[in-house]
Coordinates of C-alpha atoms in Angstrom, one line a residue:
X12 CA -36.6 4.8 21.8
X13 CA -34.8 4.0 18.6
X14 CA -30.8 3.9 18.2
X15 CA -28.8 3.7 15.5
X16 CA -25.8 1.5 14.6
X17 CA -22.6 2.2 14.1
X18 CA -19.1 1.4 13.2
X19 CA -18.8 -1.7 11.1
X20 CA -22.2 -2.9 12.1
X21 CA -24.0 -0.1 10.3
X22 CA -25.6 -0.3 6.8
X23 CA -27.1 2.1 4.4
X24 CA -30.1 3.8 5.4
X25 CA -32.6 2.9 2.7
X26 CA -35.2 6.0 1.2
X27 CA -38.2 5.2 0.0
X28 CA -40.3 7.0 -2.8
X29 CA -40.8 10.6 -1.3
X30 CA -37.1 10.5 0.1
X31 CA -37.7 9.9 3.5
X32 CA -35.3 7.5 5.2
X33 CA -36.8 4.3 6.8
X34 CA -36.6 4.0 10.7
X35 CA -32.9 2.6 11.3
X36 CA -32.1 -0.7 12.5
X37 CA -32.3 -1.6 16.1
X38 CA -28.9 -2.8 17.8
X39 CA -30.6 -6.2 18.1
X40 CA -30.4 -6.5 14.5
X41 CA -27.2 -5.3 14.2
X42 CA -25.4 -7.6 16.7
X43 CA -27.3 -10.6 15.5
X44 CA -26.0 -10.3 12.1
X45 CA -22.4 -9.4 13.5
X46 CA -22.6 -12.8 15.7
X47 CA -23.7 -14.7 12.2
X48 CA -20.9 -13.3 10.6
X49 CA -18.7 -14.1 12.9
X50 CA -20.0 -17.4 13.8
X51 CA -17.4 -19.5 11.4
X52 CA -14.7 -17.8 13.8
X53 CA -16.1 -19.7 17.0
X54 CA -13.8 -22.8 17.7
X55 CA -16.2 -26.4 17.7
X56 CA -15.8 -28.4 20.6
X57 CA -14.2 -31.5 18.7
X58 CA -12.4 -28.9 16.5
X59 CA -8.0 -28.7 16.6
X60 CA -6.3 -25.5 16.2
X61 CA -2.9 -26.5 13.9
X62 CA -1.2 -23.4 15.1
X63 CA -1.4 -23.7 18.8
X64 CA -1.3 -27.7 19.3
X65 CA 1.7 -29.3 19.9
X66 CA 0.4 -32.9 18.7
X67 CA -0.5 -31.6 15.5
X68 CA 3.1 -30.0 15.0
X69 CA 4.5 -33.2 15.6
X70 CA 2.0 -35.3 13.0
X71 CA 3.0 -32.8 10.5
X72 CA 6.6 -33.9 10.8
X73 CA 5.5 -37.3 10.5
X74 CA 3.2 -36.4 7.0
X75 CA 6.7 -34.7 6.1
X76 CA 8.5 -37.9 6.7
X77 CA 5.9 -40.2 4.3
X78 CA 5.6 -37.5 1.7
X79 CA 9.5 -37.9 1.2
X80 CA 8.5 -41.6 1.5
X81 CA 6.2 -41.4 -1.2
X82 CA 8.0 -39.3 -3.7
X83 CA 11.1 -41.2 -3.7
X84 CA 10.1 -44.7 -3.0
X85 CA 6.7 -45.5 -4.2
X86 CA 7.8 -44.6 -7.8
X87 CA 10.9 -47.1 -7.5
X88 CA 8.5 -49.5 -6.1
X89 CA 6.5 -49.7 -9.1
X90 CA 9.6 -49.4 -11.9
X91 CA 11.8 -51.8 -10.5
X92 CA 10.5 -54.4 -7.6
X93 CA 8.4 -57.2 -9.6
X94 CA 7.3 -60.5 -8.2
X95 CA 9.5 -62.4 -10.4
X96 CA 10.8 -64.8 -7.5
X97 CA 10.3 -65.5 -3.9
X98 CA 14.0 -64.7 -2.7
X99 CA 13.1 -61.0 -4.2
X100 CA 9.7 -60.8 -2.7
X101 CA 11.0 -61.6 0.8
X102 CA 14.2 -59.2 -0.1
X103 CA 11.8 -56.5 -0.3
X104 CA 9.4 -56.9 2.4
X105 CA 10.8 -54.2 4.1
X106 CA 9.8 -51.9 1.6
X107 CA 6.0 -53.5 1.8
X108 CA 6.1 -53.4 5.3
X109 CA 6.7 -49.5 5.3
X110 CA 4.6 -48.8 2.4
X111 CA 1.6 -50.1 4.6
X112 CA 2.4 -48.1 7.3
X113 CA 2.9 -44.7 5.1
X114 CA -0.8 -45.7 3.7
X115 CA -2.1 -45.8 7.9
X116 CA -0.6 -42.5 8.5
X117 CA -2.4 -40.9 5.1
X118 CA -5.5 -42.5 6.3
X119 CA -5.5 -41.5 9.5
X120 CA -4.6 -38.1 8.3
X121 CA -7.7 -37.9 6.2
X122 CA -10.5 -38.5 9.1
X123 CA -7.8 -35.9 10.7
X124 CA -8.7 -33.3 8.7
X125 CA -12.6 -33.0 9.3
X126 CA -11.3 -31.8 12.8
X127 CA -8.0 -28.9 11.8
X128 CA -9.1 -25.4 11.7
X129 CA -8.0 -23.9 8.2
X130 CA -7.2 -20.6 6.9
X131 CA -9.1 -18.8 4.3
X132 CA -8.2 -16.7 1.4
X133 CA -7.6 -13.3 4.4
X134 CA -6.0 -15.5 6.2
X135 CA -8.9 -16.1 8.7
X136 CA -8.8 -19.0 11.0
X137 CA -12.1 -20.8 10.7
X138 CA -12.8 -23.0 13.6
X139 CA -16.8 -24.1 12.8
X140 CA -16.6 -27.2 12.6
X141 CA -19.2 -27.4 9.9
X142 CA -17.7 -25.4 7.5
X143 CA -14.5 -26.9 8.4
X144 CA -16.1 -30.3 6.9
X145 CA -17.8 -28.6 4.5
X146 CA -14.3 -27.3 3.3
X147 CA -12.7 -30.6 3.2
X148 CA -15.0 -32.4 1.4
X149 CA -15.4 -30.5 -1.0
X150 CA -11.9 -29.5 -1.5
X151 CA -8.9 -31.6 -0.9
X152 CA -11.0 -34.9 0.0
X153 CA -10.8 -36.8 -2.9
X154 CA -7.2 -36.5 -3.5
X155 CA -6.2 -37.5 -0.4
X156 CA -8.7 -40.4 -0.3
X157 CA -7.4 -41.7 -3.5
X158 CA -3.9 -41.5 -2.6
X159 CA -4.7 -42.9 0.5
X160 CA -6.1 -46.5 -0.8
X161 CA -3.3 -49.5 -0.2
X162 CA -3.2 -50.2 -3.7
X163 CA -0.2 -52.8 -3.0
X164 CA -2.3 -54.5 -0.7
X165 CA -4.8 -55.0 -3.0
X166 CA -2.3 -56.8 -5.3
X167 CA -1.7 -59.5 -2.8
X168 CA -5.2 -59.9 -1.8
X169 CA -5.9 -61.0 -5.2
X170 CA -3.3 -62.8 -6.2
X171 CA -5.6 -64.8 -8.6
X172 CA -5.9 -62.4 -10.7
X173 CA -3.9 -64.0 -14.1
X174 CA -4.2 -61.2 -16.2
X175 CA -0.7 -59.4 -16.8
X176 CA -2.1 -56.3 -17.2
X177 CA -4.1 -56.2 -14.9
X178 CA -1.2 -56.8 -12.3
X179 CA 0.2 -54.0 -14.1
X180 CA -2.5 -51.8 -13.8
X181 CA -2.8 -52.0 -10.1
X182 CA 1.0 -52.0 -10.0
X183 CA 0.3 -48.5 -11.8
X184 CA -2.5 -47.0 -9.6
X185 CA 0.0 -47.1 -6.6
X186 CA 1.5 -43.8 -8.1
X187 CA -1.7 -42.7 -7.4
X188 CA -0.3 -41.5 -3.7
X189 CA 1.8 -39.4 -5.5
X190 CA -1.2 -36.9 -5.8
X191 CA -0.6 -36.5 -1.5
X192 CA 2.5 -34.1 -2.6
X193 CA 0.0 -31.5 -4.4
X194 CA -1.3 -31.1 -0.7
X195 CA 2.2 -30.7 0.9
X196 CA 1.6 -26.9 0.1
X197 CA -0.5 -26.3 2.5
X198 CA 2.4 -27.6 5.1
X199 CA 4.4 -24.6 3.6
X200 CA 2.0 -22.1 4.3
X201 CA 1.2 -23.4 7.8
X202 CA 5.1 -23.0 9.0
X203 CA 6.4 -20.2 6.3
X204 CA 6.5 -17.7 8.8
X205 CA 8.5 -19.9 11.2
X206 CA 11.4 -20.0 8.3
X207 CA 14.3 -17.5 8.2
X208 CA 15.9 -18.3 5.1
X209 CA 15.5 -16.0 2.1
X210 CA 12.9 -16.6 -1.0
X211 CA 16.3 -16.6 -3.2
X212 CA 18.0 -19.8 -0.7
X213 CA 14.3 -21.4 -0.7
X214 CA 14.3 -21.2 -4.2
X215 CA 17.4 -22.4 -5.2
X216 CA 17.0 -25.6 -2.8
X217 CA 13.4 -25.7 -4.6
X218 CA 15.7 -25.9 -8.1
X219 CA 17.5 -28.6 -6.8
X220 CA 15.1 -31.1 -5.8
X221 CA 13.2 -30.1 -8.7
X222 CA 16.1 -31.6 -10.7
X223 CA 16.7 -34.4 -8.3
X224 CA 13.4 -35.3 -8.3
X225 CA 12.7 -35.5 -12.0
X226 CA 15.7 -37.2 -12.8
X227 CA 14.2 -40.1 -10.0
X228 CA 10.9 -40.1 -11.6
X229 CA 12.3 -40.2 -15.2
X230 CA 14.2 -43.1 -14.2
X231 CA 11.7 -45.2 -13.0
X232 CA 9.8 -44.7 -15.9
X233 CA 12.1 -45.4 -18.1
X234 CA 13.0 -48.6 -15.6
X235 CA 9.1 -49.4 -15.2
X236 CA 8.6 -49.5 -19.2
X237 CA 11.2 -51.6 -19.8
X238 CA 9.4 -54.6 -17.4
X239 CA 6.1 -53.6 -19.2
X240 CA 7.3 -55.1 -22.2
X241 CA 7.9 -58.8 -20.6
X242 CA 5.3 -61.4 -21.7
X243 CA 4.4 -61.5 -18.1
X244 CA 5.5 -60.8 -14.4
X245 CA 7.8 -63.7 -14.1
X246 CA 9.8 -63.3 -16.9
X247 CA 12.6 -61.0 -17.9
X248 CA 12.3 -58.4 -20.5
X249 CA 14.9 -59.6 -23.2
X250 CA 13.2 -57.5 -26.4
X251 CA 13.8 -53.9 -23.7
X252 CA 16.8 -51.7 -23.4
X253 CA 17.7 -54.1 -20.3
X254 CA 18.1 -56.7 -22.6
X255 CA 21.3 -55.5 -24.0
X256 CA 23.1 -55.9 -20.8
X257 CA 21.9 -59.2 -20.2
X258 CA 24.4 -61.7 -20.4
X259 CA 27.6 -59.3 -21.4
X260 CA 30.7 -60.2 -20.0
X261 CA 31.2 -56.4 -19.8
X262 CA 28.1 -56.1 -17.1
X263 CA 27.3 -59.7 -15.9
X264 CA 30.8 -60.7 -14.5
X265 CA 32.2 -62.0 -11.0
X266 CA 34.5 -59.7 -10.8
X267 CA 32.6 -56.5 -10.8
X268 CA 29.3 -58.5 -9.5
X269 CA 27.3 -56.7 -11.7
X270 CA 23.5 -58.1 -12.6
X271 CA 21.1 -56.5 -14.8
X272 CA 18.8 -58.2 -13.1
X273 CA 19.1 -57.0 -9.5
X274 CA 16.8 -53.7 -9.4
X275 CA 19.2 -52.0 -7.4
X276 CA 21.4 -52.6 -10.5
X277 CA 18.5 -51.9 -12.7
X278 CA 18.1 -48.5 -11.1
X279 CA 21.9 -47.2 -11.4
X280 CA 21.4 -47.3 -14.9
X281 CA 18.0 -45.9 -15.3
X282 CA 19.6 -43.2 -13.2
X283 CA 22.4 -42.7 -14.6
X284 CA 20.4 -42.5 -18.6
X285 CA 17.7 -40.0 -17.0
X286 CA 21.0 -37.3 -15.4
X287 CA 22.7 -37.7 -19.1
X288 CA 19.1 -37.0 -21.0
X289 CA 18.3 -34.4 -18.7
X290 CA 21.7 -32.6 -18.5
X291 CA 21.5 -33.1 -22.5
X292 CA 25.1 -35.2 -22.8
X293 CA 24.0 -38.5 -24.4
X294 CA 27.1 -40.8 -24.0
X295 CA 24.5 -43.2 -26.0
X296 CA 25.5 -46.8 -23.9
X297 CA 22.0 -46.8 -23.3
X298 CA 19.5 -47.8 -25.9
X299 CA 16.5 -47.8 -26.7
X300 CA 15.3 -51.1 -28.5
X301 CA 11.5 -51.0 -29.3
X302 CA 9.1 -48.4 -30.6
X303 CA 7.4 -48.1 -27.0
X304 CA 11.1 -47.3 -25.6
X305 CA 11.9 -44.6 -28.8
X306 CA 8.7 -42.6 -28.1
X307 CA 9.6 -42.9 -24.5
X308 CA 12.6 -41.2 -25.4
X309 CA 11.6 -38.5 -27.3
X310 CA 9.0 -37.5 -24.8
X311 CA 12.1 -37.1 -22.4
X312 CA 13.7 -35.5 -24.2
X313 CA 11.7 -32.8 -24.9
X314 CA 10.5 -32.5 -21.5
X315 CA 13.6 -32.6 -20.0
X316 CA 15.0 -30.2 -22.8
X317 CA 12.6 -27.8 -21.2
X318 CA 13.6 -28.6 -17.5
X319 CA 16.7 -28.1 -17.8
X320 CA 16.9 -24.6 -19.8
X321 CA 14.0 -23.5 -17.1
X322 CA 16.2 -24.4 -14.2
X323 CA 19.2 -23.2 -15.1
X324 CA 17.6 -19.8 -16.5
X325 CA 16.0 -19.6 -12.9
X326 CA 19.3 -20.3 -11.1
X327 CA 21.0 -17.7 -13.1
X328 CA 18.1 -14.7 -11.9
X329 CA 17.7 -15.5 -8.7
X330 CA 21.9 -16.0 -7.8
X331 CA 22.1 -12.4 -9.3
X332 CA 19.6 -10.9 -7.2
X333 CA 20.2 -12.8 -3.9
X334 CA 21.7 -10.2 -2.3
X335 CA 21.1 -7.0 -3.4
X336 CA 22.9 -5.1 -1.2
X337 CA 25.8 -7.4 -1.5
X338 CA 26.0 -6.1 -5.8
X339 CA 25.2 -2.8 -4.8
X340 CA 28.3 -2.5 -2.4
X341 CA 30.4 -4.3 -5.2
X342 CA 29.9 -1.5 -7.7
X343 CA 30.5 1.0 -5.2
X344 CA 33.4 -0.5 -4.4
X345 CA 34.4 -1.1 -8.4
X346 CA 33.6 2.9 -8.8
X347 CA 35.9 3.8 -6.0
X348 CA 38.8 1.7 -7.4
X349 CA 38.8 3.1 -10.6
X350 CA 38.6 6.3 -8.9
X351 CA 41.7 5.6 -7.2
X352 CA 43.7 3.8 -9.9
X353 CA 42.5 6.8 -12.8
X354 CA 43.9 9.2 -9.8
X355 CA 47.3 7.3 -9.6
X356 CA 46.5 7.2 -5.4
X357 CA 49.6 6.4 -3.1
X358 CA 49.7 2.6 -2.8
X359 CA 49.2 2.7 0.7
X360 CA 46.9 5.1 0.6
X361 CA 44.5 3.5 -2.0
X362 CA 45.6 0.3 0.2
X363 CA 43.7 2.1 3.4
X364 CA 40.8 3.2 1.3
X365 CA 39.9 -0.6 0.2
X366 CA 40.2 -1.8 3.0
X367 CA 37.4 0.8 4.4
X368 CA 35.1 -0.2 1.9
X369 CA 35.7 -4.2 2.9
X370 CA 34.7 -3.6 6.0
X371 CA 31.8 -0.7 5.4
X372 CA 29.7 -3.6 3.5
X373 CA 27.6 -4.8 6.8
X374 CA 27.4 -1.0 7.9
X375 CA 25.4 0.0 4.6
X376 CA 23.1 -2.7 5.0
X377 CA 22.1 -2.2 8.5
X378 CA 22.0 1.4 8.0
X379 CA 18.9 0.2 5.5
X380 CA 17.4 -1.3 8.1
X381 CA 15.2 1.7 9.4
X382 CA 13.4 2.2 6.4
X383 CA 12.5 -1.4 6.3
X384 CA 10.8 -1.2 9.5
X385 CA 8.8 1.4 8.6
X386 CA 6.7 -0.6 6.4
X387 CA 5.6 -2.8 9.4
X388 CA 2.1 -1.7 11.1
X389 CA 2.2 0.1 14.2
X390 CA 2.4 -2.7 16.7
X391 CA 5.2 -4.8 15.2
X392 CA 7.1 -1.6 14.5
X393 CA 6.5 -1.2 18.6
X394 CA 7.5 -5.0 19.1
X395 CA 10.7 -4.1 16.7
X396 CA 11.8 -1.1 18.9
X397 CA 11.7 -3.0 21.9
X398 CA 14.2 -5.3 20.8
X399 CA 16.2 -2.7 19.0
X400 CA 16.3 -0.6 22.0
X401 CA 17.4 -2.9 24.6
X402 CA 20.7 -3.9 22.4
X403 CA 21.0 0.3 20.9
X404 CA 19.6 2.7 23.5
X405 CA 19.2 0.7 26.5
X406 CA 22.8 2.0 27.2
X407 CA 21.3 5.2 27.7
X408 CA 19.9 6.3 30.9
X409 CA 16.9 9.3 29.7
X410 CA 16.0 6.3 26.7
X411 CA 15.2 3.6 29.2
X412 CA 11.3 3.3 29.8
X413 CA 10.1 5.5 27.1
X414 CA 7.2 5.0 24.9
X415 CA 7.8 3.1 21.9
X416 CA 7.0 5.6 19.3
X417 CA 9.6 8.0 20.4
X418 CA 12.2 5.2 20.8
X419 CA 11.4 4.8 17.4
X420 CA 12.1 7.9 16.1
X421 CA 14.8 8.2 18.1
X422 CA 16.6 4.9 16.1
X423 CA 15.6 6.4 12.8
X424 CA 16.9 9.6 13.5
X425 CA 20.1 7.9 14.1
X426 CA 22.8 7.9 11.4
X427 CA 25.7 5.2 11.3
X428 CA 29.3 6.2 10.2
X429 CA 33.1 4.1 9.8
X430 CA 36.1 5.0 11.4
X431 CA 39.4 3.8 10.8
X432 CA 41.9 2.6 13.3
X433 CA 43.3 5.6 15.7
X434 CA 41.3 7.7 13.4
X435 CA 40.2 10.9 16.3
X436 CA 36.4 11.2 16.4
X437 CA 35.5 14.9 16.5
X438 CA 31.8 14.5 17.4
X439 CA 31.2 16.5 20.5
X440 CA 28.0 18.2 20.0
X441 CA 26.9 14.2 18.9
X442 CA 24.9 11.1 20.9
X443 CA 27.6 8.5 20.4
X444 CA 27.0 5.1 20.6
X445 CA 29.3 1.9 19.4
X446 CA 27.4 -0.6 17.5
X447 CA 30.8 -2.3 16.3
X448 CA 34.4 -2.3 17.6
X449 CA 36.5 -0.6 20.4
X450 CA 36.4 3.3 21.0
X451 CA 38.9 4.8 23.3
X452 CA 37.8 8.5 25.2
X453 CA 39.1 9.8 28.5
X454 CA 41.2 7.4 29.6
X455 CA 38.2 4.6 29.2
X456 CA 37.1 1.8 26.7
X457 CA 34.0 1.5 25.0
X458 CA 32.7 -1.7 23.4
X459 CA 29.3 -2.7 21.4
X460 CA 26.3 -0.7 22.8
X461 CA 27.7 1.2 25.3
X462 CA 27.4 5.1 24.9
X463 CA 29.3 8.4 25.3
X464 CA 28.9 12.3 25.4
X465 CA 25.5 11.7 26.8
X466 CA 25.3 15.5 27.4
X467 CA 25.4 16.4 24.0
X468 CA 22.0 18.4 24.6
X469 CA 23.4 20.8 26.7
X470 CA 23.0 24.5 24.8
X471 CA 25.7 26.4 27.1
X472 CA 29.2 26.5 25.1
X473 CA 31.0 27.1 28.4
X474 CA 29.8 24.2 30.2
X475 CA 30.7 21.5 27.2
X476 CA 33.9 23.2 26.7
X477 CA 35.0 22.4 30.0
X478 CA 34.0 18.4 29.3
X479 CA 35.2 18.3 25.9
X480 CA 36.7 14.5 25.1
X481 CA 39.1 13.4 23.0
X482 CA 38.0 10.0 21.5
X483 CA 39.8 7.9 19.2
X484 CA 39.0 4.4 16.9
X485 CA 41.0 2.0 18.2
X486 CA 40.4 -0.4 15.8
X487 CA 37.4 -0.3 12.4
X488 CA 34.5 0.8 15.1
X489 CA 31.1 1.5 13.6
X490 CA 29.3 4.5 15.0
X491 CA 25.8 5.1 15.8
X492 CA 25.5 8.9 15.8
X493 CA 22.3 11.8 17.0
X494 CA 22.7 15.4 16.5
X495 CA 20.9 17.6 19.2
X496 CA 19.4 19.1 16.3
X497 CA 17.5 15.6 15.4
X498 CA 16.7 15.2 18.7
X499 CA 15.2 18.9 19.1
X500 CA 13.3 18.1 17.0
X501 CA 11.7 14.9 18.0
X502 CA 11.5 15.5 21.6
X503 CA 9.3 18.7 20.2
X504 CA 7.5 16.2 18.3
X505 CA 6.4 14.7 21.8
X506 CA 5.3 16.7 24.6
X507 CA 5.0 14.1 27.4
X508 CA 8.6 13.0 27.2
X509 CA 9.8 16.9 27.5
X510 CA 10.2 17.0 31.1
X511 CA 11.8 14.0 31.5
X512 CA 14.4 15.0 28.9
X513 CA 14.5 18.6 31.1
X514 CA 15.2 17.0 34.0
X515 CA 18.0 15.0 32.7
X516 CA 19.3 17.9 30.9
X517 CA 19.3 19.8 34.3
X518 CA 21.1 17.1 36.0
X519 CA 24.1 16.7 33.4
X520 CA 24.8 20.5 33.5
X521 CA 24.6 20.2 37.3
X522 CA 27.0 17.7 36.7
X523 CA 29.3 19.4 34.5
X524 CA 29.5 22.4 36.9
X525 CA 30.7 20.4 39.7
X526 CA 33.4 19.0 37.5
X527 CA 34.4 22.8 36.7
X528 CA 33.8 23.2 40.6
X529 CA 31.2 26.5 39.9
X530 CA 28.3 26.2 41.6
X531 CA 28.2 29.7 42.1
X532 CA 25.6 30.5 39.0
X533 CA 22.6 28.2 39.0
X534 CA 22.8 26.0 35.8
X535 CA 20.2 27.5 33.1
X536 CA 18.0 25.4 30.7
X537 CA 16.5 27.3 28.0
X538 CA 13.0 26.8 27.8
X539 CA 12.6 26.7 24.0
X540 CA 15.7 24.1 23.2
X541 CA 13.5 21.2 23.8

């Protein structure tokens, strides 16, 4: 007997000349293909998931560590620390010592790699181990295995090489590990999700080490061309822009122990020429000297021209959309004082009215909020109601263990409103619920997410006239309000929860008729309200 398949297993049925389809595919068929396809989804034995191990968590904190290691001191390294002396050899071991260290953690990290499940282009985990290799080397591989080589190691194990520039050159290649910071990316896309700051914070502290950064980099450029330019590594560069602060009272004096020579020294003032390029205010106390140095200059200058206009364009668009809301609520409140000041309002009165607005700001953007969760899928929109619900409408008794879709459109049906202090709140056919502030009715106090006139679905005018309340804002209190309209509506919208909501209806106009002490006439629930 033949079967067909279906679903996302099934495929075309091919016709062949006279039009006749071809005998289908046999579920056999069908699965093994499906298995194939989802082969690359089957974890290897040897294989690490990054999202669910709490080692790998923890080395990526440590990768974090010697990428900020890299950027900032490898380049320094190689501009300003030169084996001119002993004494500043063994000054700087440290740095050596920690350099070597940074290299065993980006080598380690690469034979890592062959074994961390990756996401694809959909966002797919793949977990086969040979596609995760596959992957790697040909992706990513190289550049982390050049970036990865102890360049500065090599330097000392052949310290018979005589050739300046060739010391230079391997001096040079150590920047190589800079190339490790192109992969910090995927770092960012690994923990993204876990970050609750906006894109318009993110990319203002983006701007700012941008800035930071290049300004570092410039400087030990500017710092590394200025010992290129020395005969050899032993000797100081006299014909460089360093030279014109060798040996000036000015600099190279006891009493501000200042030494051109001291690469600490020798990076102030790299710094402090790459901020005043970049920032385009060219005190000019720092000079270039040679032709090298000159087109140095001119290359920084236009670069940093650039930089500088990009980043302060950049900051200017994104601090004037960071928070839309925020501007939006300023020209509201900009219309409404001009309103008042064109209408010559009582002082107090236009007083009273600003001060509203002051405090309605955080009410307008939460009342946003509902439409926002509607462009969430069906199960985090589920996942968002049950948090919403146990802070909103847990309060209230016939909303607790409901299904999640009519919890749902019981918060957007809900509508938010501002009250001013001892300002009487005449919603008595209304759902009532405080989100914010203190509400006084019937001799009781209600605070943040407790609820009142939780009969408001009762149809018979003489029973809620005999309960009617009188509540009053005690101080600014924030609303959350459902008409029995609304929820007419949506309890028609779902049938299963109607006789739950019957029975609680029954029960509060049982209630109300013992408070009137009638229990002569049976309390009536029209069939059709609900």
């Amino acid at each position: 007997m033949e079967s067909i398949c279906v679903g996302a297993f099934a495929s075309p049925t091919p016709k062949g000349d006279d039009d006749m389809p071809f005998s289908p595919r046999s579920e056999i068929e069908c699965a093994t293909e499906a298995a194939k396809s989802m082969a690359h989804t089957e974890a290897g034995n040897y294989t690490v998931a990054p999202d669910k191990s709490r080692a790998v968590q923890n080395w990526d904190v440590a990768i974090c560590v010697a990428l900020i290691y890299t950027a900032l001191v490898t380049p320094a390294e190689v501009g300003f620390i030169h084996d001119r002396n002993k004494k500043t050899i063994q000054y700087y071991w440290a740095f050596f010592a920690c350099t070597q260290v940074v290299n065993l953690v980006f080598i380690f990290d690469v034979g890592l790699q062959f074994f961390l499940h990756y996401q694809d282009a959909q966002g797919t985990w793949i977990r086969n181990h040979r596609r995760i290799i596959k992957h790697y080397l040909y992706g990513s591989f190289c550049i982390d295995f050049v970036s990865s080589i102890p360049y500065g190691a090599l330097t000392l194990a052949f310290p018979a090489v005589g050739n300046a520039q060739a010391l230079r050159l391997l001096r040079l290649l150590r920047l190589a590990k800079l190339l490790r910071i192109i992969r910090s990316s995927r770092l960012v896309n690994r923990y993204r999700a876990d970050m609750s700051v906006s894109y318009g914070v993110v990319q203002l502290v983006g701007f700012v080490l941008l800035a930071v950064l290049f300004c570092h980099w410039m400087a030990c450029v500017w710092g590394f061309l200025g010992h290129f330019q020395a005969p050899n590594e032993r000797d100081f560069p006299h014909n460089s822009w360093m030279g014109a602060f060798e040996g000036s009272d000015e600099w190279n004096n006891t009493k501000y122990k200042w030494n051109i020579r001291n690469p600490k020294h020798q990076y102030v003032i790299a710094l402090y020429f790459s901020i005043m390029t970049l920032t385009t205010v060219g005190y000019g106390d720092v000079l270039a000297t040679t032709i090298p140095e000159y087109a140095l200059m001119i290359i920084i200058m236009f670069v940093g021209g650039f930089m500088w206009a990009y980043i302060i364009g950049a900051v200017c668009a994104v601090t004037a959309t960071l928070d839309i809301k925020k501007i939006e609520h300023q020209q509201l409140y900009d219309q409404i004082n001009s309103m008042l000041v064109d209408m010559s309002i009582d002082r107090s009165t236009a007083a009273r009215v600003r001060s509203f607005m002051f405090q309605s700001e955080e009410m307008e953007r939460r009342d946003a909020y509902s439409e926002l969760v509607e462009f969430l899928s069906p199960e985090l929109q589920g996942l968002m109601c049950d948090e919403i619900s146990a802070r909103t409408l847990g309060k209230v008794l016939y909303f607790r263990s409901r299904t999640n879709r009519f919890r749902f459109a019981i918060y957007k049906a809900l509508t938010r409103r501002l009250y001013v202090p001892q300002e009487l709140i005449h919603e008595d056919r209304l759902l009532i619920i405080a989100n914010q502030g203190v509400v006084g009715s019937d001799g009781r106090i209600y605070t943040r997410g407790m609820a009142l006139n939780t009969d408001f679905f009762l149809q018979c005018d003489e029973i809620r006239e005999a309960g009617t309340l009188i509540t009053r804002a005690l101080n600014y209190v924030e609303l959350e309000l459902l008409s029995r309209r609304d929820f007419s509506l949506i309890v028609r919208q779902f049938p299963a929860e109607r006789p739950y909501i019957t029975a609680f209806r029954f029960f509060y106009a049982l209630r109300r008729r013992v408070a009137r002490g009638d229990l002569l006439e049976a309390p009536s629930v029209s069939s059709g309200e609900t």
